[in-house]
PDB file of C-alpha atoms in Angstrom:
ATOM      1  CA  MET A   1      81.773   7.223 -56.970  1.00 59.00           C
ATOM      2  CA  ASP A   2      81.849   5.817 -60.485  1.00 71.00           C
ATOM      3  CA  SER A   3      81.932   2.290 -59.100  1.00 73.00           C
ATOM      4  CA  LEU A   4      78.682   2.953 -57.232  1.00 74.00           C
ATOM      5  CA  LEU A   5      76.925   4.034 -60.404  1.00 73.00           C
ATOM      6  CA  HIS A   6      78.451   1.406 -62.660  1.00 77.00           C
ATOM      7  CA  ASN A   7      78.715  -2.170 -61.427  1.00 81.00           C
ATOM      8  CA  PRO A   8      76.934  -5.440 -62.247  1.00 85.00           C
ATOM      9  CA  ILE A   9      73.974  -4.617 -59.997  1.00 85.00           C
ATOM     10  CA  ALA A  10      73.689  -0.940 -60.935  1.00 79.00           C
ATOM     11  CA  ASP A  11      73.868  -1.702 -64.656  1.00 79.00           C
ATOM     12  CA  MET A  12      71.593  -4.737 -64.499  1.00 85.00           C
ATOM     13  CA  TYR A  13      68.518  -4.552 -66.707  1.00 86.00           C
ATOM     14  CA  GLY A  14      65.335  -3.852 -64.703  1.00 84.00           C
ATOM     15  CA  PRO A  15      63.468  -7.151 -65.178  1.00 89.00           C
ATOM     16  CA  ASP A  16      66.651  -9.120 -64.572  1.00 91.00           C
ATOM     17  CA  PHE A  17      67.231  -7.266 -61.310  1.00 92.00           C
ATOM     18  CA  LEU A  18      63.668  -7.955 -60.191  1.00 93.00           C
ATOM     19  CA  VAL A  19      64.333 -11.668 -60.651  1.00 95.00           C
ATOM     20  CA  LEU A  20      67.531 -11.357 -58.630  1.00 95.00           C
ATOM     21  CA  TYR A  21      65.796  -9.221 -55.991  1.00 95.00           C
ATOM     22  CA  GLY A  22      62.923 -11.667 -55.721  1.00 96.00           C
ATOM     23  CA  SER A  23      65.378 -14.522 -55.223  1.00 96.00           C
ATOM     24  CA  VAL A  24      67.242 -12.609 -52.504  1.00 97.00           C
ATOM     25  CA  ILE A  25      63.943 -11.805 -50.777  1.00 97.00           C
ATOM     26  CA  ALA A  26      62.792 -15.430 -50.922  1.00 97.00           C
ATOM     27  CA  ILE A  27      66.087 -16.757 -49.559  1.00 97.00           C
ATOM     28  CA  THR A  28      66.149 -14.121 -46.816  1.00 97.00           C
ATOM     29  CA  LEU A  29      62.598 -14.876 -45.705  1.00 97.00           C
ATOM     30  CA  VAL A  30      63.162 -18.635 -45.659  1.00 97.00           C
ATOM     31  CA  VAL A  31      66.396 -18.309 -43.683  1.00 97.00           C
ATOM     32  CA  CYS A  32      64.781 -15.910 -41.197  1.00 96.00           C
ATOM     33  CA  TRP A  33      61.792 -18.218 -40.817  1.00 95.00           C
ATOM     34  CA  ARG A  34      64.068 -21.147 -40.045  1.00 94.00           C
ATOM     35  CA  LEU A  35      66.134 -19.145 -37.564  1.00 94.00           C
ATOM     36  CA  VAL A  36      63.152 -17.939 -35.518  1.00 92.00           C
ATOM     37  CA  GLN A  37      61.663 -21.400 -34.991  1.00 90.00           C
ATOM     38  CA  ASP A  38      61.294 -22.609 -31.412  1.00 86.00           C
ATOM     39  CA  PRO A  39      64.540 -24.441 -30.563  1.00 85.00           C
ATOM     40  CA  ASN A  40      62.653 -26.792 -28.209  1.00 83.00           C
ATOM     41  CA  LYS A  41      59.831 -27.735 -30.582  1.00 83.00           C
ATOM     42  CA  ASN A  42      61.172 -31.226 -31.297  1.00 84.00           C
ATOM     43  CA  GLN A  43      61.878 -32.192 -27.700  1.00 88.00           C
ATOM     44  CA  PRO A  44      59.640 -34.831 -26.072  1.00 90.00           C
ATOM     45  CA  LEU A  45      56.525 -33.487 -24.380  1.00 91.00           C
ATOM     46  CA  PRO A  46      56.064 -33.831 -20.605  1.00 91.00           C
ATOM     47  CA  LEU A  47      54.112 -36.841 -19.424  1.00 91.00           C
ATOM     48  CA  ILE A  48      50.409 -36.379 -18.725  1.00 91.00           C
ATOM     49  CA  PRO A  49      50.033 -36.343 -14.913  1.00 89.00           C
ATOM     50  CA  ALA A  50      47.585 -38.721 -13.284  1.00 86.00           C
ATOM     51  CA  ASN A  51      46.180 -35.876 -11.172  1.00 88.00           C
ATOM     52  CA  PRO A  52      46.814 -32.662 -13.107  1.00 92.00           C
ATOM     53  CA  ASP A  53      46.750 -29.331 -11.294  1.00 94.00           C
ATOM     54  CA  PRO A  54      43.745 -27.427 -12.711  1.00 94.00           C
ATOM     55  CA  TYR A  55      45.286 -24.044 -11.911  1.00 95.00           C
ATOM     56  CA  LYS A  56      48.524 -24.864 -13.679  1.00 95.00           C
ATOM     57  CA  ILE A  57      46.596 -26.026 -16.737  1.00 95.00           C
ATOM     58  CA  ALA A  58      44.347 -22.963 -16.561  1.00 95.00           C
ATOM     59  CA  TYR A  59      47.404 -20.708 -16.658  1.00 96.00           C
ATOM     60  CA  LEU A  60      48.798 -22.673 -19.582  1.00 94.00           C
ATOM     61  CA  ARG A  61      45.557 -22.136 -21.488  1.00 93.00           C
ATOM     62  CA  SER A  62      44.661 -18.519 -20.699  1.00 90.00           C
ATOM     63  CA  GLN A  63      46.964 -17.153 -17.987  1.00 91.00           C
ATOM     64  CA  ASN A  64      45.452 -15.025 -15.164  1.00 92.00           C
ATOM     65  CA  ALA A  65      41.944 -15.099 -16.590  1.00 92.00           C
ATOM     66  CA  GLY A  66      42.050 -18.890 -16.769  1.00 94.00           C
ATOM     67  CA  ILE A  67      43.117 -19.209 -13.129  1.00 95.00           C
ATOM     68  CA  ALA A  68      40.460 -16.693 -12.074  1.00 94.00           C
ATOM     69  CA  HIS A  69      37.699 -18.575 -13.913  1.00 94.00           C
ATOM     70  CA  THR A  70      38.829 -21.887 -12.446  1.00 95.00           C
ATOM     71  CA  ALA A  71      39.010 -20.509  -8.903  1.00 95.00           C
ATOM     72  CA  LEU A  72      35.576 -18.865  -9.118  1.00 94.00           C
ATOM     73  CA  PHE A  73      33.980 -22.001 -10.484  1.00 94.00           C
ATOM     74  CA  ASN A  74      35.701 -24.213  -7.918  1.00 94.00           C
ATOM     75  CA  LEU A  75      34.351 -22.006  -5.128  1.00 95.00           C
ATOM     76  CA  ILE A  76      30.867 -22.400  -6.582  1.00 93.00           C
ATOM     77  CA  LEU A  77      31.316 -26.170  -6.765  1.00 92.00           C
ATOM     78  CA  GLN A  78      32.323 -26.314  -3.109  1.00 92.00           C
ATOM     79  CA  GLY A  79      29.462 -24.096  -1.945  1.00 92.00           C
ATOM     80  CA  TYR A  80      31.442 -20.974  -1.038  1.00 94.00           C
ATOM     81  CA  LEU A  81      30.045 -18.799  -3.825  1.00 93.00           C
ATOM     82  CA  GLN A  82      26.680 -18.748  -5.533  1.00 91.00           C
ATOM     83  CA  VAL A  83      25.260 -17.467  -8.802  1.00 89.00           C
ATOM     84  CA  SER A  84      22.092 -15.409  -8.478  1.00 84.00           C
ATOM     85  CA  GLU A  85      20.638 -13.821 -11.598  1.00 76.00           C
ATOM     86  CA  GLN A  86      23.596 -11.955 -13.133  1.00 80.00           C
ATOM     87  CA  SER A  87      25.845 -11.696 -10.069  1.00 88.00           C
ATOM     88  CA  ILE A  88      28.240 -13.805  -8.026  1.00 92.00           C
ATOM     89  CA  SER A  89      28.187 -13.571  -4.235  1.00 91.00           C
ATOM     90  CA  GLN A  90      29.291 -15.432  -1.133  1.00 92.00           C
ATOM     91  CA  THR A  91      26.999 -18.174   0.117  1.00 92.00           C
ATOM     92  CA  PRO A  92      25.580 -17.182   3.544  1.00 91.00           C
ATOM     93  CA  ASP A  93      26.138 -20.620   5.093  1.00 90.00           C
ATOM     94  CA  HIS A  94      29.369 -21.452   3.270  1.00 90.00           C
ATOM     95  CA  PRO A  95      31.744 -24.138   4.622  1.00 91.00           C
ATOM     96  CA  ASP A  96      34.814 -23.366   6.695  1.00 92.00           C
ATOM     97  CA  VAL A  97      37.320 -21.318   4.676  1.00 91.00           C
ATOM     98  CA  ALA A  98      40.172 -23.203   6.352  1.00 91.00           C
ATOM     99  CA  LYS A  99      39.519 -26.017   3.880  1.00 91.00           C
ATOM    100  CA  LEU A 100      40.373 -23.794   0.916  1.00 93.00           C
ATOM    101  CA  GLN A 101      43.681 -23.584  -0.888  1.00 93.00           C
ATOM    102  CA  PRO A 102      45.457 -20.223  -0.498  1.00 93.00           C
ATOM    103  CA  ILE A 103      44.563 -19.127  -4.025  1.00 94.00           C
ATOM    104  CA  GLU A 104      40.905 -20.020  -3.497  1.00 94.00           C
ATOM    105  CA  ASN A 105      40.785 -18.300  -0.117  1.00 94.00           C
ATOM    106  CA  ALA A 106      42.242 -15.130  -1.648  1.00 94.00           C
ATOM    107  CA  VAL A 107      39.574 -15.091  -4.359  1.00 95.00           C
ATOM    108  CA  PHE A 108      36.808 -15.852  -1.859  1.00 95.00           C
ATOM    109  CA  GLN A 109      37.816 -12.965   0.401  1.00 93.00           C
ATOM    110  CA  LYS A 110      37.941 -10.637  -2.609  1.00 93.00           C
ATOM    111  CA  ILE A 111      34.324 -11.381  -3.560  1.00 91.00           C
ATOM    112  CA  SER A 112      33.058  -9.827  -0.327  1.00 87.00           C
ATOM    113  CA  ILE A 113      29.978  -8.214  -1.872  1.00 89.00           C
ATOM    114  CA  PRO A 114      27.751  -9.370  -4.739  1.00 89.00           C
ATOM    115  CA  SER A 115      29.384  -8.423  -8.034  1.00 89.00           C
ATOM    116  CA  THR A 116      28.572  -8.837 -11.678  1.00 91.00           C
ATOM    117  CA  ALA A 117      30.262 -11.653 -13.544  1.00 88.00           C
ATOM    118  CA  THR A 118      32.648  -9.281 -15.294  1.00 90.00           C
ATOM    119  CA  ALA A 119      33.555  -7.484 -12.063  1.00 93.00           C
ATOM    120  CA  SER A 120      34.045 -10.774 -10.211  1.00 92.00           C
ATOM    121  CA  LEU A 121      36.355 -12.067 -12.922  1.00 92.00           C
ATOM    122  CA  TRP A 122      38.358  -8.831 -12.872  1.00 94.00           C
ATOM    123  CA  LEU A 123      38.716  -8.925  -9.079  1.00 93.00           C
ATOM    124  CA  ALA A 124      39.740 -12.570  -9.158  1.00 94.00           C
ATOM    125  CA  SER A 125      42.264 -11.920 -11.945  1.00 93.00           C
ATOM    126  CA  GLN A 126      43.917  -9.228  -9.848  1.00 93.00           C
ATOM    127  CA  VAL A 127      44.191 -11.309  -6.700  1.00 94.00           C
ATOM    128  CA  VAL A 128      45.601 -14.433  -8.410  1.00 94.00           C
ATOM    129  CA  GLN A 129      48.573 -12.636  -9.968  1.00 92.00           C
ATOM    130  CA  PRO A 130      51.069 -13.578  -7.208  1.00 91.00           C
ATOM    131  CA  TYR A 131      50.089 -17.238  -7.602  1.00 91.00           C
ATOM    132  CA  SER A 132      50.302 -16.984 -11.392  1.00 92.00           C
ATOM    133  CA  HIS A 133      54.006 -16.199 -11.165  1.00 92.00           C
ATOM    134  CA  ASN A 134      54.625 -19.567  -9.505  1.00 92.00           C
ATOM    135  CA  TYR A 135      52.844 -21.422 -12.293  1.00 94.00           C
ATOM    136  CA  GLU A 136      54.675 -19.361 -14.899  1.00 93.00           C
ATOM    137  CA  GLU A 137      58.023 -20.353 -13.397  1.00 93.00           C
ATOM    138  CA  GLN A 138      57.025 -24.023 -13.379  1.00 93.00           C
ATOM    139  CA  LEU A 139      55.978 -23.906 -17.021  1.00 94.00           C
ATOM    140  CA  HIS A 140      59.160 -22.050 -17.961  1.00 93.00           C
ATOM    141  CA  SER A 141      61.220 -24.757 -16.271  1.00 92.00           C
ATOM    142  CA  GLU A 142      59.360 -27.337 -18.367  1.00 92.00           C
ATOM    143  CA  GLN A 143      60.173 -25.277 -21.505  1.00 92.00           C
ATOM    144  CA  LEU A 144      56.528 -24.780 -22.413  1.00 93.00           C
ATOM    145  CA  LEU A 145      56.586 -20.968 -22.560  1.00 92.00           C
ATOM    146  CA  THR A 146      58.330 -18.524 -24.863  1.00 90.00           C
ATOM    147  CA  THR A 147      61.409 -17.011 -23.230  1.00 88.00           C
ATOM    148  CA  THR A 148      62.378 -13.350 -23.386  1.00 87.00           C
ATOM    149  CA  ASN A 149      65.741 -14.272 -24.915  1.00 89.00           C
ATOM    150  CA  HIS A 150      64.090 -16.143 -27.768  1.00 89.00           C
ATOM    151  CA  HIS A 151      61.772 -13.213 -28.476  1.00 88.00           C
ATOM    152  CA  GLN A 152      64.745 -10.833 -28.586  1.00 91.00           C
ATOM    153  CA  TRP A 153      66.540 -13.233 -30.919  1.00 93.00           C
ATOM    154  CA  ARG A 154      63.526 -13.210 -33.252  1.00 93.00           C
ATOM    155  CA  ILE A 155      63.579  -9.418 -33.383  1.00 94.00           C
ATOM    156  CA  GLN A 156      67.304  -9.355 -34.158  1.00 95.00           C
ATOM    157  CA  VAL A 157      66.887 -11.871 -36.967  1.00 96.00           C
ATOM    158  CA  GLY A 158      64.017  -9.839 -38.388  1.00 96.00           C
ATOM    159  CA  LEU A 159      65.997  -6.604 -38.325  1.00 96.00           C
ATOM    160  CA  ILE A 160      68.964  -8.196 -40.094  1.00 97.00           C
ATOM    161  CA  GLY A 161      66.708  -9.696 -42.753  1.00 97.00           C
ATOM    162  CA  ALA A 162      64.877  -6.406 -43.249  1.00 97.00           C
ATOM    163  CA  MET A 163      68.197  -4.583 -43.580  1.00 97.00           C
ATOM    164  CA  ILE A 164      69.323  -6.967 -46.343  1.00 97.00           C
ATOM    165  CA  ILE A 165      66.087  -6.500 -48.280  1.00 97.00           C
ATOM    166  CA  PHE A 166      66.028  -2.734 -47.732  1.00 96.00           C
ATOM    167  CA  SER A 167      69.690  -2.203 -48.615  1.00 95.00           C
ATOM    168  CA  LEU A 168      69.596  -4.043 -51.925  1.00 94.00           C
ATOM    169  CA  GLY A 169      66.254  -2.616 -52.991  1.00 94.00           C
ATOM    170  CA  GLY A 170      67.064   0.879 -51.775  1.00 94.00           C
ATOM    171  CA  TYR A 171      70.394   0.910 -53.596  1.00 92.00           C
ATOM    172  CA  LYS A 172      68.822  -0.103 -56.900  1.00 91.00           C
ATOM    173  CA  LEU A 173      66.046   2.453 -56.376  1.00 92.00           C
ATOM    174  CA  LEU A 174      68.524   5.301 -55.912  1.00 91.00           C
ATOM    175  CA  ILE A 175      70.518   4.212 -58.971  1.00 89.00           C
ATOM    176  CA  ALA A 176      67.360   4.092 -61.077  1.00 88.00           C
ATOM    177  CA  LEU A 177      66.269   7.558 -59.955  1.00 89.00           C
ATOM    178  CA  ALA A 178      69.759   8.944 -60.553  1.00 86.00           C
ATOM    179  CA  LYS A 179      69.604   7.661 -64.125  1.00 84.00           C
ATOM    180  CA  GLY A 180      66.167   9.157 -64.671  1.00 84.00           C
ATOM    181  CA  ARG A 181      64.260   5.888 -64.594  1.00 82.00           C
ATOM    182  CA  TYR A 182      61.033   6.142 -62.647  1.00 85.00           C
ATOM    183  CA  ASN A 183      59.326   2.842 -63.429  1.00 86.00           C
ATOM    184  CA  VAL A 184      60.234   1.521 -59.988  1.00 90.00           C
ATOM    185  CA  GLY A 185      56.779   0.815 -58.586  1.00 91.00           C
ATOM    186  CA  PHE A 186      57.123  -2.952 -58.621  1.00 92.00           C
ATOM    187  CA  LEU A 187      60.526  -2.736 -56.962  1.00 93.00           C
ATOM    188  CA  ILE A 188      59.066  -0.667 -54.122  1.00 94.00           C
ATOM    189  CA  ILE A 189      56.101  -3.002 -53.701  1.00 96.00           C
ATOM    190  CA  MET A 190      58.344  -6.064 -53.487  1.00 95.00           C
ATOM    191  CA  GLY A 191      60.588  -4.494 -50.868  1.00 95.00           C
ATOM    192  CA  VAL A 192      57.873  -2.988 -48.685  1.00 96.00           C
ATOM    193  CA  ALA A 193      55.620  -6.064 -48.782  1.00 97.00           C
ATOM    194  CA  SER A 194      58.442  -8.454 -47.892  1.00 96.00           C
ATOM    195  CA  ILE A 195      59.678  -6.287 -45.002  1.00 97.00           C
ATOM    196  CA  ILE A 196      56.146  -5.959 -43.592  1.00 97.00           C
ATOM    197  CA  TRP A 197      55.649  -9.731 -43.753  1.00 96.00           C
ATOM    198  CA  LEU A 198      59.028 -10.339 -42.132  1.00 96.00           C
ATOM    199  CA  MET A 199      58.294  -7.922 -39.280  1.00 95.00           C
ATOM    200  CA  TRP A 200      54.932  -9.591 -38.735  1.00 94.00           C
ATOM    201  CA  LEU A 201      56.618 -12.993 -38.623  1.00 92.00           C
ATOM    202  CA  VAL A 202      59.243 -12.106 -36.033  1.00 91.00           C
ATOM    203  CA  SER A 203      57.058  -9.853 -33.871  1.00 88.00           C
ATOM    204  CA  LYS A 204      54.362 -12.467 -33.267  1.00 83.00           C
ATOM    205  CA  ARG A 205      54.553 -13.194 -29.573  1.00 79.00           C
ATOM    206  CA  SER A 206      52.656 -15.985 -27.917  1.00 83.00           C
ATOM    207  CA  LEU A 207      53.086 -16.932 -24.290  1.00 87.00           C
ATOM    208  CA  LEU A 208      53.127 -20.599 -25.280  1.00 90.00           C
ATOM    209  CA  ASN A 209      55.903 -21.821 -27.514  1.00 90.00           C
ATOM    210  CA  ASP A 210      55.310 -24.592 -30.044  1.00 90.00           C
ATOM    211  CA  ARG A 211      56.005 -27.230 -27.432  1.00 92.00           C
ATOM    212  CA  GLY A 212      53.561 -25.641 -25.005  1.00 92.00           C
ATOM    213  CA  LYS A 213      50.827 -25.528 -27.637  1.00 93.00           C
ATOM    214  CA  LYS A 214      51.356 -29.199 -28.460  1.00 94.00           C
ATOM    215  CA  TYR A 215      51.267 -30.137 -24.788  1.00 95.00           C
ATOM    216  CA  LEU A 216      48.020 -28.217 -24.210  1.00 95.00           C
ATOM    217  CA  GLN A 217      46.493 -29.906 -27.238  1.00 95.00           C
ATOM    218  CA  GLN A 218      47.607 -33.289 -25.915  1.00 95.00           C
ATOM    219  CA  LEU A 219      45.993 -32.546 -22.549  1.00 95.00           C
ATOM    220  CA  GLN A 220      42.729 -31.542 -24.210  1.00 95.00           C
ATOM    221  CA  GLU A 221      42.696 -34.692 -26.309  1.00 95.00           C
ATOM    222  CA  THR A 222      43.475 -36.877 -23.297  1.00 94.00           C
ATOM    223  CA  PHE A 223      40.634 -35.443 -21.211  1.00 94.00           C
ATOM    224  CA  SER A 224      38.170 -34.792 -24.035  1.00 93.00           C
ATOM    225  CA  GLN A 225      35.724 -37.292 -22.501  1.00 94.00           C
ATOM    226  CA  LEU A 226      35.090 -34.795 -19.694  1.00 93.00           C
ATOM    227  CA  LYS A 227      32.760 -32.869 -22.007  1.00 92.00           C
ATOM    228  CA  SER A 228      30.405 -35.807 -22.468  1.00 91.00           C
ATOM    229  CA  LYS A 229      30.635 -36.778 -18.792  1.00 92.00           C
ATOM    230  CA  ALA A 230      29.671 -33.249 -17.761  1.00 91.00           C
ATOM    231  CA  LYS A 231      26.609 -33.219 -19.998  1.00 89.00           C
ATOM    232  CA  SER A 232      25.522 -36.654 -18.784  1.00 88.00           C
ATOM    233  CA  GLN A 233      25.985 -35.506 -15.160  1.00 84.00           C
ATOM    234  CA  THR A 234      28.436 -38.299 -14.365  1.00 85.00           C
ATOM    235  CA  ALA A 235      31.468 -36.067 -13.801  1.00 86.00           C
ATOM    236  CA  SER A 236      32.868 -35.537 -10.308  1.00 89.00           C
ATOM    237  CA  LEU A 237      33.518 -32.082  -8.855  1.00 89.00           C
ATOM    238  CA  SER A 238      37.229 -32.341  -9.583  1.00 90.00           C
ATOM    239  CA  GLU A 239      36.466 -33.337 -13.172  1.00 92.00           C
ATOM    240  CA  TYR A 240      34.193 -30.327 -13.596  1.00 93.00           C
ATOM    241  CA  ASN A 241      37.003 -28.138 -12.315  1.00 92.00           C
ATOM    242  CA  LEU A 242      39.484 -29.707 -14.728  1.00 94.00           C
ATOM    243  CA  LEU A 243      36.960 -29.255 -17.540  1.00 94.00           C
ATOM    244  CA  VAL A 244      36.881 -25.481 -17.006  1.00 94.00           C
ATOM    245  CA  ALA A 245      40.663 -25.323 -16.713  1.00 95.00           C
ATOM    246  CA  LEU A 246      41.157 -27.182 -20.001  1.00 95.00           C
ATOM    247  CA  PHE A 247      38.322 -25.876 -22.160  1.00 95.00           C
ATOM    248  CA  GLY A 248      37.081 -22.719 -20.470  1.00 92.00           C
ATOM    249  CA  VAL A 249      33.650 -21.704 -19.224  1.00 91.00           C
ATOM    250  CA  GLU A 250      32.214 -22.414 -22.674  1.00 91.00           C
ATOM    251  CA  ALA A 251      32.439 -26.142 -21.910  1.00 92.00           C
ATOM    252  CA  LEU A 252      29.736 -25.750 -19.230  1.00 91.00           C
ATOM    253  CA  ALA A 253      27.040 -24.958 -21.799  1.00 90.00           C
ATOM    254  CA  GLY A 254      24.312 -27.579 -21.618  1.00 88.00           C
ATOM    255  CA  THR A 255      25.451 -28.955 -18.254  1.00 90.00           C
ATOM    256  CA  VAL A 256      23.930 -28.578 -14.791  1.00 89.00           C
ATOM    257  CA  TYR A 257      26.260 -25.604 -14.331  1.00 89.00           C
ATOM    258  CA  ASN A 258      24.920 -23.810 -17.393  1.00 88.00           C
ATOM    259  CA  PRO A 259      23.867 -20.769 -15.244  1.00 86.00           C
ATOM    260  CA  TYR A 260      27.549 -20.051 -14.581  1.00 88.00           C
ATOM    261  CA  HIS A 261      28.196 -20.200 -18.321  1.00 86.00           C
ATOM    262  CA  GLU A 262      25.269 -17.891 -19.081  1.00 87.00           C
ATOM    263  CA  ILE A 263      26.341 -15.081 -16.755  1.00 86.00           C
ATOM    264  CA  PHE A 264      29.472 -14.723 -18.873  1.00 86.00           C
ATOM    265  CA  PHE A 265      27.866 -15.666 -22.195  1.00 81.00           C
ATOM    266  CA  PRO A 266      24.188 -14.654 -21.973  1.00 77.00           C
ATOM    267  CA  PRO A 267      21.981 -16.154 -24.702  1.00 72.00           C
ATOM    268  CA  GLN A 268      21.487 -13.815 -27.628  1.00 63.00           C
ATOM    269  CA  PHE A 269      18.137 -13.641 -29.392  1.00 51.00           C
ATOM    270  CA  PRO A 270      18.098 -12.328 -32.969  1.00 47.00           C
ATOM    271  CA  LYS A 271      16.613  -8.872 -33.126  1.00 44.00           C
ATOM    272  CA  THR A 272      15.050  -9.706 -36.473  1.00 43.00           C
ATOM    273  CA  THR A 273      12.795 -12.205 -34.723  1.00 41.00           C
ATOM    274  CA  SER A 274      11.408  -9.614 -32.331  1.00 40.00           C
ATOM    275  CA  ARG A 275      10.907  -7.108 -35.125  1.00 40.00           C
ATOM    276  CA  TYR A 276       9.146  -9.742 -37.209  1.00 36.00           C
ATOM    277  CA  SER A 277       6.925 -10.678 -34.271  1.00 39.00           C
ATOM    278  CA  SER A 278       6.060  -7.045 -33.639  1.00 41.00           C
ATOM    279  CA  SER A 279       5.343  -6.472 -37.308  1.00 42.00           C
ATOM    280  CA  SER A 280       3.194  -9.592 -37.507  1.00 42.00           C
ATOM    281  CA  SER A 281       1.265  -8.589 -34.404  1.00 42.00           C
ATOM    282  CA  SER A 282       0.614  -5.135 -35.759  1.00 43.00           C
ATOM    283  CA  SER A 283      -0.463  -6.525 -39.109  1.00 41.00           C
ATOM    284  CA  SER A 284      -2.829  -9.084 -37.607  1.00 41.00           C
ATOM    285  CA  SER A 285      -4.317  -6.614 -35.150  1.00 40.00           C
ATOM    286  CA  CYS A 286      -4.792  -3.613 -37.359  1.00 38.00           C
ATOM    287  CA  SER A 287      -4.702  -4.580 -41.006  1.00 40.00           C
ATOM    288  CA  GLY A 288      -8.328  -5.551 -41.611  1.00 39.00           C
ATOM    289  CA  ALA A 289     -11.691  -4.063 -40.796  1.00 37.00           C
ATOM    290  CA  SER A 290     -12.558  -7.131 -38.742  1.00 39.00           C
ATOM    291  CA  GLY A 291      -9.628  -6.478 -36.377  1.00 40.00           C
ATOM    292  CA  CYS A 292     -10.175  -2.895 -35.371  1.00 39.00           C
ATOM    293  CA  GLY A 293     -12.538  -1.322 -37.845  1.00 40.00           C
ATOM    294  CA  GLY A 294     -15.751  -2.775 -36.433  1.00 40.00           C
ATOM    295  CA  GLY A 295     -17.102  -2.118 -33.038  1.00 40.00           C
ATOM    296  CA  SER A 296     -17.649  -5.792 -32.306  1.00 38.00           C
ATOM    297  CA  SER A 297     -13.949  -6.544 -32.416  1.00 39.00           C
ATOM    298  CA  CYS A 298     -12.674  -3.729 -30.269  1.00 36.00           C
ATOM    299  CA  SER A 299     -12.972  -5.637 -27.038  1.00 38.00           C
ATOM    300  CA  SER A 300     -10.931  -8.592 -28.267  1.00 37.00           C
ATOM    301  CA  SER A 301      -7.282  -9.251 -27.454  1.00 38.00           C
ATOM    302  CA  SER A 302      -6.287  -8.397 -31.014  1.00 37.00           C
ATOM    303  CA  CYS A 303      -7.071  -4.769 -30.343  1.00 35.00           C
ATOM    304  CA  SER A 304      -5.768  -4.353 -26.802  1.00 37.00           C
ATOM    305  CA  SER A 305      -4.580  -1.035 -25.503  1.00 37.00           C
ATOM    306  CA  SER A 306      -0.969  -1.890 -26.288  1.00 38.00           C
ATOM    307  CA  SER A 307      -1.691  -2.839 -29.897  1.00 37.00           C
ATOM    308  CA  CYS A 308      -3.916   0.165 -30.455  1.00 35.00           C
ATOM    309  CA  GLY A 309      -1.873   2.675 -28.551  1.00 37.00           C
ATOM    310  CA  SER A 310       1.644   1.878 -29.659  1.00 39.00           C
ATOM    311  CA  SER A 311       1.846  -0.732 -32.387  1.00 38.00           C
ATOM    312  CA  CYS A 312      -1.029   0.513 -34.535  1.00 38.00           C
ATOM    313  CA  GLY A 313      -0.865   4.198 -33.846  1.00 40.00           C
ATOM    314  CA  GLY A 314      -3.721   6.035 -35.489  1.00 40.00           C
ATOM    315  CA  GLY A 315      -4.782   2.960 -37.433  1.00 40.00           C
ATOM    316  CA  CYS A 316      -6.784   1.733 -34.426  1.00 40.00           C
ATOM    317  CA  GLY A 317      -8.338   4.980 -33.551  1.00 40.00           C
ATOM    318  CA  GLY A 318     -11.749   3.421 -34.214  1.00 42.00           C
ATOM    319  CA  CYS A 319     -11.381   1.263 -31.132  1.00 40.00           C
ATOM    320  CA  GLY A 320     -12.692   3.984 -28.968  1.00 41.00           C
ATOM    321  CA  GLY A 321     -16.212   2.926 -29.887  1.00 41.00           C
ATOM    322  CA  SER A 322     -16.838   4.653 -33.189  1.00 36.00           C
TER     323      SER A 322
END
């Protein structure tokens, strides 16, 4: 028992221990950070295919939702689905469904009645799940996705590192309290903050590993010209489809397929503009005697029933003919 209360660490002067503790924390965090790095990050990336599969790329970028968006848009390109106002529905005189790929046919059959954009995307995301598993397996075989084993390894490393930090700091804390020293706030802050950061580091889970992120970035850089081709209306249907798979629906803004973009991202008008317009209208219609005060102006558009009845309230009461 005496050795627990009296040893080099227990008897170490407070500031000196904080320096030692900070060094242990720094070394622990650096070692843990190195150990949780993707083991495949430095391997060569796969070659860019001449004819990339849009659905495989869509899964790489945003999983089920990416495949669903790509399938819906491809069906619109081929004339099987149509966008009307804020809904997506089947085209009455659509081509033969036998020409569709299985994943596209499944999505087409699911959109049997007109549905909102959000509902259509949800339905499509549900029906593409069986096909997503195939793409997930392909990407796993190419070592582009984070494996379950690597994630478990990260957690184990984090727990060991946290135990080292907690054990040393906790031991010194108990010794200090046992000796009646209560100026331990900085010690607690150092330990808690470092453990929280370490847990955040190891618990971050992304479907794509570092290699997968680099490969997706390489694909986007390789086919970046699709954005300009789409806006200049020189892109083919397959290029439009690849554009959505690589960059999402947002890439359709400003193209001939902007209506499909707008049903998912409707244009937003600043409310301040409408309030300013309303305020300006009220001011111009009702502020002066020439607008509503005199009988000669009551028949003009500046003192219409809407401006007198709602915008001006009682201020336009004289429009009745007084």
